[in-house]
C-alpha atoms as one frame of an Amber mdcrd trajectory, in Angstrom:
protein
 170.463  21.130  60.314 172.868  22.383  62.967 175.338  24.981  61.668 178.829
  24.297  63.004 181.219  27.249  63.052 184.938  27.438  62.445 187.176  29.247
  64.906 187.309  32.219  62.522 183.518  32.340  62.316 183.190  32.149  66.102
 185.602  35.079  66.315 183.279  37.075  64.053 180.341  36.143  66.264 182.311
  37.371  69.248 182.479  40.812  67.646 178.702  40.816  67.165 178.315  39.600
  70.730 180.393  42.470  72.061 178.147  44.966  70.265 175.155  43.435  72.038
 176.970  43.341  75.389 177.937  47.004  75.128 174.415  47.992  74.064 172.863
  46.232  77.045 175.300  47.974  79.388 174.218  51.325  77.941 170.550  50.421
  78.324 170.955  49.179  81.909 172.410  52.544  82.851 169.483  54.322  81.181
 166.703  52.381  82.907 165.002  54.587  85.503 161.542  55.645  86.635 160.029
  58.035  84.092 161.857  56.593  81.075 159.717  55.107  78.299 160.471  51.829
  76.593 160.468  53.700  73.256 163.307  55.891  74.518 165.314  52.805  75.413
 164.606  51.358  71.984 165.902  54.480  70.235 169.039  54.413  72.372 169.617
  50.766  71.496 169.323  51.391  67.768 171.673  54.358  67.956 174.266  52.364
  69.909 174.142  49.356  67.595 174.405  51.422  64.415 177.266  53.508  65.814
 179.163  50.242  66.233 178.695  49.504  62.539 176.148  46.772  63.184 172.485
  46.245  62.293 169.673  45.552  64.794 168.676  41.898  64.472 165.107  42.319
  65.652 164.004  45.364  63.663 161.762  44.069  60.870 162.316  40.418  61.820
 159.040  38.753  60.746 157.584  42.250  61.013 158.759  43.064  64.542 158.682
  46.885  64.767 161.577  47.641  67.126 165.260  47.130  67.939 164.748  45.592
  71.367 162.101  43.540  73.081 161.058  45.399  76.237 158.952  43.219  78.547
 157.661  44.774  81.775 156.580  42.951  84.931 154.211  40.120  83.888 155.388
  40.292  80.265 157.747  37.387  79.639 159.204  38.059  76.187 158.706  39.973
  72.932 157.236  43.118  74.478 157.020  45.930  71.913 158.620  49.224  73.020
 156.289  52.209  73.035 154.883  54.997  75.187 154.853  52.922  78.369 156.537
  54.808  81.193 158.655  52.756  83.583 157.699  53.162  87.227 159.477  52.613
  90.524 159.224  48.952  91.467 158.840  47.613  87.921 161.171  45.033  86.449
 162.138  45.208  82.786 163.446  42.415  80.579 165.482  43.720  77.636 166.257
  41.348  74.760 168.734  42.670  72.195 170.335  41.356  69.012 172.831  42.703
  66.499 174.239  41.594  63.156 177.861  42.362  62.300 179.404  41.164  59.038
 176.496  38.753  58.619 176.806  37.126  62.064 174.352  37.436  64.942 174.674
  38.062  68.657 171.704  37.727  71.027 171.418  38.445  74.742 168.865  39.480
  77.355 168.829  40.873  80.888 166.195  41.668  83.468 166.777  44.846  85.469
 164.953  46.533  88.353 163.458  49.975  87.902 164.480  51.891  90.998 163.825
  50.006  94.225 162.022  46.678  93.919 160.803  44.156  96.474 163.130  41.443
  97.834 160.918  38.873  96.107 161.645  40.462  92.713 165.357  40.756  93.423
 165.367  37.046  94.184 163.457  36.241  90.987 166.087  38.142  88.989 168.966
  36.483  90.848 167.605  32.973  90.403 166.992  33.456  86.677 170.463  34.846
  86.033 172.166  32.150  88.070 170.124  29.486  86.258 171.388  30.882  82.953
 174.989  30.520  84.100 174.362  26.969  85.301 173.085  26.186  81.807 176.039
  27.880  80.132 178.453  25.927  82.318 176.837  22.703  81.057 177.458  23.657
  77.407 180.612  21.597  77.096 181.834  19.360  74.267 181.155  15.722  75.054
 177.801  16.307  76.713 174.308  16.243  75.292 171.998  19.111  74.455 169.527
  18.383  77.250 172.314  18.712  79.827 171.871  22.487  79.460 168.160  22.537
  80.221 168.591  20.010  83.011 171.157  22.255  84.702 168.801  25.232  84.416
 165.779  23.356  85.716 167.668  21.705  88.572 168.902  25.033  89.865 165.521
  26.769  89.586 163.741  23.886  91.331 166.275  24.063  94.168 165.438  27.714
  94.807 161.676  27.670  95.216 158.353  27.303  93.481 159.013  29.175  90.247
 157.311  28.493  86.932 159.749  27.601  84.150 158.361  28.709  80.793 158.254
  25.802  78.331 156.726  27.305  75.179 159.698  29.605  74.488 163.221  28.205
  74.441 166.795  28.881  73.408 168.157  28.141  69.955 171.118  27.786  67.697
 172.436  31.035  66.249 174.869  32.064  63.523 174.180  33.512  60.095 170.517
  33.519  61.133 169.186  34.568  64.515 167.205  31.367  65.009 168.717  28.061
  63.939 168.599  24.435  65.009 168.707  23.083  67.623 166.086  24.289  70.051
 167.445  24.543  73.601 164.739  23.893  76.229 165.167  25.164  79.780 164.075
  21.889  81.363 164.340  18.139  80.868 166.374  15.039  81.617 170.120  15.089
  80.941 171.989  12.973  78.406 169.593  13.337  75.487 169.512  15.081  72.137
 172.384  16.010  69.828 175.910  15.630  71.109 177.529  18.879  72.187 180.598
  19.445  70.024 183.107  22.166  69.273 181.723  24.693  66.806 178.153  24.730
  68.096 176.913  28.202  69.042 173.744  28.437  71.109 171.542  31.140  72.584
 170.596  29.910  76.057 167.683  31.819  77.630 165.738  30.757  80.715 162.459
  32.515  81.490 160.989  31.985  84.939 157.815  33.253  86.598 156.866  33.947
  90.201 153.695  31.963  89.586 152.804  29.201  87.140 154.699  28.485  83.934
 151.672  29.120  81.709 151.661  31.900  79.119 149.294  33.898  76.956 149.990
  35.694  73.660 148.468  39.164  73.378 146.501  40.449  70.413 149.540  42.349
  69.072 150.855  38.945  67.970 154.151  39.408  69.842 153.898  40.141  73.549
 153.854  37.044  75.755 152.598  37.418  79.326 152.113  35.110  82.279 148.626
  33.692  82.332 148.227  34.319  86.073 149.657  37.864  86.042 152.771  36.932
  88.018 156.028  38.749  87.288 158.643  37.139  85.060 162.412  37.340  84.481
 164.438  36.519  81.361 168.197  36.210  80.858 170.098  35.129  77.751 173.632
  34.753  76.446 175.123  33.484  73.201 177.696  30.772  73.938 180.218  28.984
  71.700 181.474  25.502  72.496 185.272  25.352  72.318 188.037  22.920  73.260
 188.528  25.001  76.414 184.848  24.881  77.366 182.078  27.468  76.968 182.948
  30.902  75.574 180.165  33.378  76.317 180.242  35.615  73.264 177.821  38.211
  74.667 179.578  38.644  78.024 182.194  41.381  78.174 184.731  39.039  79.792
 183.651  36.023  77.760 182.134  34.568  80.906 185.556  33.831  82.390 184.859
  34.955  85.962 181.484  33.295  86.437 182.397  30.076  84.618 185.559  29.780
  86.703 183.437  30.177  89.831 181.266  27.295  88.596 184.281  25.154  87.669
 183.562  25.267  83.931 186.806  26.979  82.844
């Protein structure tokens, strides 16, 4: 069942989204060679709790940390620990927070020091694909319009693998709700996009093939071929005025206007 939100409930989700947005800004500034993923995790928890919110991920189905920290060929759900970030790495940080019972969820991929042009381009393509998907999240469309916009952009940029096993999702009083939001597919299918839907849209793309492998820790997902991977995510509400990106500091206004979606 899809949970449709009132305007007042979306406003509450915006507050949770801003906690996540601020936390990710703090973490992006802290990423540097020599920093451990555990240190970033502790900083995330401190920032979220200082805002009066609760980390969404900590304890979720037994997950042991506040953020997912996925390095290089790790796609999603990397567990923070003693790993030391090194010059030339890329790090995907997935972060969630609960405020007054409502969830926000967002992810970014950031370079560690100087990285190769190929990795910069991977990051750019993934982030731009996310925004193409967000721009397609408009009342009157269909759910698969989002994934089609993501896939079409990625395919136009080169031979990247689009991860299929892990997808976006509805979000609200629970972190994961119906519907699932794939990052690929034909347009014009699935549930109708209507005001009050709130979705977490999150493309994951690889430099190599799309195929994945789950590690023995039961959480960390890596590329099967060892290629590097990028992951971006935002929580978006569908409104009469178009998409409202709840986990972007400006609500997505600048980028969506650039794409003609506002």
